[in-house]
Amino acid sequence: MDSLRSAKAAVSPRASFLSGLKTGSGLAAASFLLAVSFGAISTSQGWGHLAPVICSMAVFSGSAQFALLATLGSGGGIAGAVTSAALINSRFIPMGIAVAGDLRGGRFRRALEGQAVVDGSWAAAHLGGGRFDRYLLFGATAIQWPAWVAGTALGVVVSPDPDLLHRLGLDVLTPALFVALLFDEVRRERINRLPALLGAALAAGLIVFLPAGPALVGAALAALVALFRAPAPPPAGPESAEEAKGAEAAGQADEADKAVQPVHSDEEVAR
């Protein structure tokens, strides 16, 4: 398992970036459809034609942007809308801390590279053991951002029925992709299985009493379980087993050499 991840980490930057583009293409397709809905809803709420596109270019966060729509659409003020969006985007603080060790350059460059940290890209770029493939991260985000902006622009221009995606069932694409990423992460690292199962149980229980947003926030607490679980030591591979046998054979040979060497007393040495 670790050897596979080491090989993945050793892939050339170009290959990692292309792999990121391939991985992010599915996320980009889902983001495009979701952005069409955002553009249509924002236009229907009187945002105009330019504001939704600028918002998508600058914020680039579906959850935060829909929080803005929900707050403003229910009569909330600008301050409340911005606060709700900021609270949702606060998840990027621990995500940024996790990936910070794999970014490069000075403060400005690291801050610029950190803009590639979005949910799907961050999950796809995780190599395990707290390490991330930065070029895969860049590639996965590079294809999602233009798809999000283009989808918003299309929604503004075409202005389809905001409920169209729900009627067609296309709104489940993004959750389905995240579930696929979750399954891949759980399959690669056994330590993640208990937090994933506990999070699913918490979400299923809380959704009965709470809206989806608070229920998911409560389910995220299951991730704290991983802090108290030490990762299992990596299994010994064929190479390490051969090295151990070689070391054991060398030790036995040394003991045999010592056994056949003549032993001289101090008196014999003095003579």
Short mmCIF file of C-alpha atoms in Angstrom, two decimals:
data_model
loop_
_atom_site.label_atom_id
_atom_site.label_comp_id
_atom_site.label_asym_id
_atom_site.label_seq_id
_atom_site.Cartn_x
_atom_site.Cartn_y
_atom_site.Cartn_z
CA MET A 1 0.00 0.00 0.00
CA ASP A 2 2.71 2.48 1.01
CA SER A 3 4.85 1.49 -1.98
CA LEU A 4 1.92 2.27 -4.28
CA ARG A 5 1.49 5.69 -2.71
CA SER A 6 5.21 6.35 -2.91
CA ALA A 7 5.10 5.47 -6.59
CA LYS A 8 2.13 7.79 -7.05
CA ALA A 9 4.00 10.58 -5.29
CA ALA A 10 7.04 9.98 -7.53
CA VAL A 11 5.10 10.55 -10.75
CA SER A 12 6.29 13.51 -12.81
CA PRO A 13 4.57 16.88 -12.24
CA ARG A 14 3.14 16.83 -15.77
CA ALA A 15 1.66 13.37 -15.31
CA SER A 16 0.20 14.37 -11.93
CA PHE A 17 -1.33 17.51 -13.43
CA LEU A 18 -2.88 15.54 -16.30
CA SER A 19 -4.20 13.00 -13.80
CA GLY A 20 -5.74 15.90 -11.90
CA LEU A 21 -7.43 17.14 -15.06
CA LYS A 22 -8.86 13.67 -15.63
CA THR A 23 -10.01 13.32 -12.03
CA GLY A 24 -11.49 16.81 -11.95
CA SER A 25 -13.41 16.40 -15.21
CA GLY A 26 -16.24 14.55 -13.50
CA LEU A 27 -16.36 17.12 -10.74
CA ALA A 28 -16.29 19.87 -13.36
CA ALA A 29 -19.31 18.40 -15.15
CA ALA A 30 -21.29 18.32 -11.92
CA SER A 31 -20.10 21.82 -11.01
CA PHE A 32 -21.20 23.12 -14.41
CA LEU A 33 -24.75 21.86 -13.96
CA LEU A 34 -24.93 23.19 -10.40
CA ALA A 35 -23.59 26.55 -11.55
CA VAL A 36 -26.34 26.78 -14.18
CA SER A 37 -28.83 26.51 -11.33
CA PHE A 38 -26.99 29.19 -9.35
CA GLY A 39 -26.99 31.56 -12.31
CA ALA A 40 -30.72 31.02 -12.92
CA ILE A 41 -31.71 31.48 -9.27
CA SER A 42 -29.54 34.56 -8.74
CA THR A 43 -30.98 36.19 -11.86
CA SER A 44 -34.52 35.46 -10.71
CA GLN A 45 -33.70 37.16 -7.40
CA GLY A 46 -32.62 40.35 -9.15
CA TRP A 47 -28.84 39.99 -9.10
CA GLY A 48 -28.62 41.09 -12.71
CA HIS A 49 -26.35 39.54 -15.34
CA LEU A 50 -22.86 40.51 -14.19
CA ALA A 51 -22.96 40.05 -10.40
CA PRO A 52 -23.54 36.25 -10.44
CA VAL A 53 -20.61 35.67 -12.81
CA ILE A 54 -18.27 37.88 -10.77
CA CYS A 55 -19.40 36.10 -7.62
CA SER A 56 -18.58 32.71 -9.14
CA MET A 57 -15.19 33.94 -10.32
CA ALA A 58 -14.22 35.35 -6.92
CA VAL A 59 -15.91 33.00 -4.42
CA PHE A 60 -15.83 29.69 -6.36
CA SER A 61 -17.74 27.84 -3.65
CA GLY A 62 -21.13 26.38 -4.40
CA SER A 63 -22.15 25.93 -0.77
CA ALA A 64 -21.19 29.50 0.14
CA GLN A 65 -22.85 31.01 -2.91
CA PHE A 66 -26.11 29.15 -2.37
CA ALA A 67 -25.97 30.27 1.27
CA LEU A 68 -25.82 33.84 -0.02
CA LEU A 69 -28.86 33.16 -2.21
CA ALA A 70 -30.81 31.55 0.61
CA THR A 71 -30.08 34.32 3.10
CA LEU A 72 -30.78 37.19 0.71
CA GLY A 73 -33.82 35.42 -0.74
CA SER A 74 -35.38 35.04 2.72
CA GLY A 75 -35.01 38.75 3.43
CA GLY A 76 -31.70 38.69 5.29
CA GLY A 77 -29.24 41.53 5.00
CA ILE A 78 -25.83 41.65 3.34
CA ALA A 79 -24.04 41.18 6.67
CA GLY A 80 -26.00 38.04 7.50
CA ALA A 81 -25.48 36.62 4.03
CA VAL A 82 -21.73 37.21 4.12
CA THR A 83 -21.50 35.78 7.63
CA SER A 84 -23.33 32.60 6.67
CA ALA A 85 -21.12 32.14 3.61
CA ALA A 86 -17.97 32.76 5.67
CA LEU A 87 -19.01 30.20 8.27
CA ILE A 88 -19.56 27.59 5.57
CA ASN A 89 -16.19 28.35 3.99
CA SER A 90 -14.43 28.12 7.37
CA ARG A 91 -13.91 24.42 6.55
CA PHE A 92 -11.08 25.52 4.28
CA ILE A 93 -9.01 26.56 7.33
CA PRO A 94 -8.23 23.01 8.51
CA MET A 95 -8.07 21.82 4.90
CA GLY A 96 -5.49 24.51 4.12
CA ILE A 97 -3.47 23.65 7.22
CA ALA A 98 -3.43 19.99 6.15
CA VAL A 99 -2.09 20.73 2.67
CA ALA A 100 0.25 23.58 3.66
CA GLY A 101 3.27 21.31 4.10
CA ASP A 102 3.12 20.24 0.45
CA LEU A 103 2.92 23.75 -1.02
CA ARG A 104 6.06 25.49 -2.24
CA GLY A 105 7.64 28.95 -2.29
CA GLY A 106 7.27 32.02 -0.13
CA ARG A 107 4.14 33.31 1.56
CA PHE A 108 2.64 34.90 -1.53
CA ARG A 109 3.23 31.86 -3.73
CA ARG A 110 1.92 29.48 -1.06
CA ALA A 111 -1.18 31.64 -0.64
CA LEU A 112 -1.67 31.59 -4.41
CA GLU A 113 -1.25 27.81 -4.59
CA GLY A 114 -3.67 27.48 -1.68
CA GLN A 115 -6.44 28.86 -3.89
CA ALA A 116 -6.53 25.45 -5.55
CA VAL A 117 -7.86 23.90 -2.33
CA VAL A 118 -11.48 23.04 -3.06
CA ASP A 119 -13.40 20.09 -1.69
CA GLY A 120 -13.14 17.61 -4.56
CA SER A 121 -9.57 18.49 -5.53
CA TRP A 122 -8.38 18.31 -1.92
CA ALA A 123 -9.88 14.85 -1.45
CA ALA A 124 -8.56 13.54 -4.78
CA ALA A 125 -5.03 14.82 -4.15
CA HIS A 126 -4.67 13.10 -0.77
CA LEU A 127 -1.93 10.49 -0.93
CA GLY A 128 -2.45 9.17 2.58
CA GLY A 129 -0.55 9.83 5.76
CA GLY A 130 -1.31 13.56 5.60
CA ARG A 131 0.54 14.07 2.30
CA PHE A 132 -0.91 15.64 -0.87
CA ASP A 133 -0.02 15.62 -4.55
CA ARG A 134 0.12 19.35 -5.27
CA TYR A 135 0.16 19.00 -9.06
CA LEU A 136 -2.86 16.71 -9.03
CA LEU A 137 -4.53 19.32 -6.80
CA PHE A 138 -3.75 22.06 -9.34
CA GLY A 139 -5.02 20.01 -12.29
CA ALA A 140 -8.27 19.00 -10.61
CA THR A 141 -9.06 22.62 -9.72
CA ALA A 142 -7.89 24.07 -13.04
CA ILE A 143 -10.69 22.31 -14.89
CA GLN A 144 -13.38 22.94 -12.27
CA TRP A 145 -13.06 26.74 -12.00
CA PRO A 146 -13.81 27.57 -15.66
CA ALA A 147 -16.66 25.03 -15.64
CA TRP A 148 -18.18 26.74 -12.61
CA VAL A 149 -17.88 30.21 -14.14
CA ALA A 150 -19.16 29.07 -17.55
CA GLY A 151 -22.12 27.30 -15.98
CA THR A 152 -23.03 30.44 -14.06
CA ALA A 153 -22.85 32.53 -17.22
CA LEU A 154 -25.06 30.05 -19.08
CA GLY A 155 -27.60 30.08 -16.28
CA VAL A 156 -27.68 33.87 -16.34
CA VAL A 157 -28.15 34.05 -20.12
CA VAL A 158 -30.57 31.15 -20.60
CA SER A 159 -32.36 31.55 -17.24
CA PRO A 160 -33.83 28.04 -17.09
CA ASP A 161 -36.33 27.02 -14.45
CA PRO A 162 -34.33 26.85 -11.16
CA ASP A 163 -36.09 23.58 -10.31
CA LEU A 164 -35.11 21.93 -13.60
CA LEU A 165 -32.04 20.18 -12.16
CA HIS A 166 -34.10 18.80 -9.30
CA ARG A 167 -36.77 17.46 -11.64
CA LEU A 168 -34.14 15.78 -13.82
CA GLY A 169 -32.31 14.40 -10.81
CA LEU A 170 -29.05 16.01 -11.91
CA ASP A 171 -28.52 17.62 -8.49
CA VAL A 172 -27.35 14.25 -7.15
CA LEU A 173 -24.23 14.20 -9.36
CA THR A 174 -22.04 16.19 -7.00
CA PRO A 175 -22.95 14.17 -3.87
CA ALA A 176 -22.43 10.96 -5.86
CA LEU A 177 -18.92 12.03 -6.88
CA PHE A 178 -18.04 12.88 -3.29
CA VAL A 179 -19.31 9.49 -2.16
CA ALA A 180 -17.03 7.88 -4.76
CA LEU A 181 -14.07 9.85 -3.41
CA LEU A 182 -15.00 8.81 0.12
CA PHE A 183 -15.14 5.14 -0.82
CA ASP A 184 -11.70 5.42 -2.43
CA GLU A 185 -10.25 7.07 0.68
CA VAL A 186 -11.77 4.46 3.00
CA ARG A 187 -10.54 1.65 0.78
CA ARG A 188 -6.97 2.97 0.80
CA GLU A 189 -6.65 3.62 4.54
CA ARG A 190 -8.25 1.32 7.08
CA ILE A 191 -7.96 3.96 9.80
CA ASN A 192 -10.61 6.03 8.00
CA ARG A 193 -13.28 3.34 8.11
CA LEU A 194 -14.52 3.92 11.65
CA PRO A 195 -14.85 7.73 11.27
CA ALA A 196 -16.67 7.25 7.94
CA LEU A 197 -19.16 4.76 9.40
CA LEU A 198 -19.68 6.87 12.51
CA GLY A 199 -20.21 10.00 10.39
CA ALA A 200 -22.81 8.21 8.27
CA ALA A 201 -24.63 7.02 11.39
CA LEU A 202 -24.60 10.52 12.91
CA ALA A 203 -25.88 12.09 9.69
CA ALA A 204 -28.68 9.51 9.42
CA GLY A 205 -29.71 10.13 13.02
CA LEU A 206 -29.46 13.92 12.99
CA ILE A 207 -31.29 14.37 9.67
CA VAL A 208 -34.47 13.19 11.42
CA PHE A 209 -34.41 16.19 13.76
CA LEU A 210 -32.29 18.81 11.98
CA PRO A 211 -31.97 20.33 8.49
CA ALA A 212 -29.36 18.85 6.18
CA GLY A 213 -26.72 21.52 6.87
CA PRO A 214 -26.57 21.23 10.68
CA ALA A 215 -26.88 17.46 10.41
CA LEU A 216 -23.79 17.27 8.20
CA VAL A 217 -21.87 19.62 10.51
CA GLY A 218 -22.70 17.36 13.43
CA ALA A 219 -21.70 14.28 11.46
CA ALA A 220 -18.33 15.88 10.70
CA LEU A 221 -17.46 15.52 14.39
CA ALA A 222 -16.85 11.84 13.66
CA ALA A 223 -13.57 12.90 12.02
CA LEU A 224 -12.22 13.64 15.52
CA VAL A 225 -12.10 9.90 16.13
CA ALA A 226 -9.09 9.70 13.80
CA LEU A 227 -7.10 11.91 16.21
CA PHE A 228 -7.17 9.16 18.82
CA ARG A 229 -6.39 6.27 16.51
CA ALA A 230 -2.77 5.60 15.61
CA PRO A 231 -2.23 4.35 12.05
CA ALA A 232 -1.30 0.69 11.75
CA PRO A 233 2.36 -0.01 10.93
CA PRO A 234 2.94 -0.77 7.24
CA PRO A 235 3.17 -4.47 6.40
CA ALA A 236 6.59 -5.83 5.56
CA GLY A 237 7.00 -6.14 1.83
CA PRO A 238 9.03 -8.72 -0.08
CA GLU A 239 12.10 -6.47 -0.15
CA SER A 240 12.10 -5.85 3.58
CA ALA A 241 11.62 -9.57 4.25
CA GLU A 242 14.64 -10.42 2.09
CA GLU A 243 16.70 -7.75 3.85
CA ALA A 244 15.74 -9.20 7.22
CA LYS A 245 16.75 -12.70 6.10
CA GLY A 246 20.05 -11.36 4.78
CA ALA A 247 20.79 -9.59 8.04
CA GLU A 248 19.95 -12.73 9.99
CA ALA A 249 22.23 -14.84 7.79
CA ALA A 250 25.05 -12.33 8.18
CA GLY A 251 24.65 -12.40 11.95
CA GLN A 252 24.81 -16.19 11.99
CA ALA A 253 27.96 -16.09 9.84
CA ASP A 254 29.63 -13.65 12.25
CA GLU A 255 28.81 -15.89 15.20
CA ALA A 256 30.28 -18.88 13.35
CA ASP A 257 33.50 -16.98 12.63
CA LYS A 258 33.82 -16.04 16.28
CA ALA A 259 33.31 -19.67 17.30
CA VAL A 260 36.22 -20.97 15.16
CA GLN A 261 38.65 -18.21 16.13
CA PRO A 262 41.27 -19.35 18.73
CA VAL A 263 40.85 -17.88 22.15
CA HIS A 264 44.08 -16.65 23.77
CA SER A 265 44.45 -15.90 27.42
CA ASP A 266 46.24 -12.82 28.72
CA GLU A 267 49.19 -14.96 29.76
CA GLU A 268 49.56 -16.39 26.25
CA VAL A 269 49.44 -12.94 24.79
CA ALA A 270 52.16 -11.84 27.22
CA ARG A 271 54.40 -14.69 26.10
#
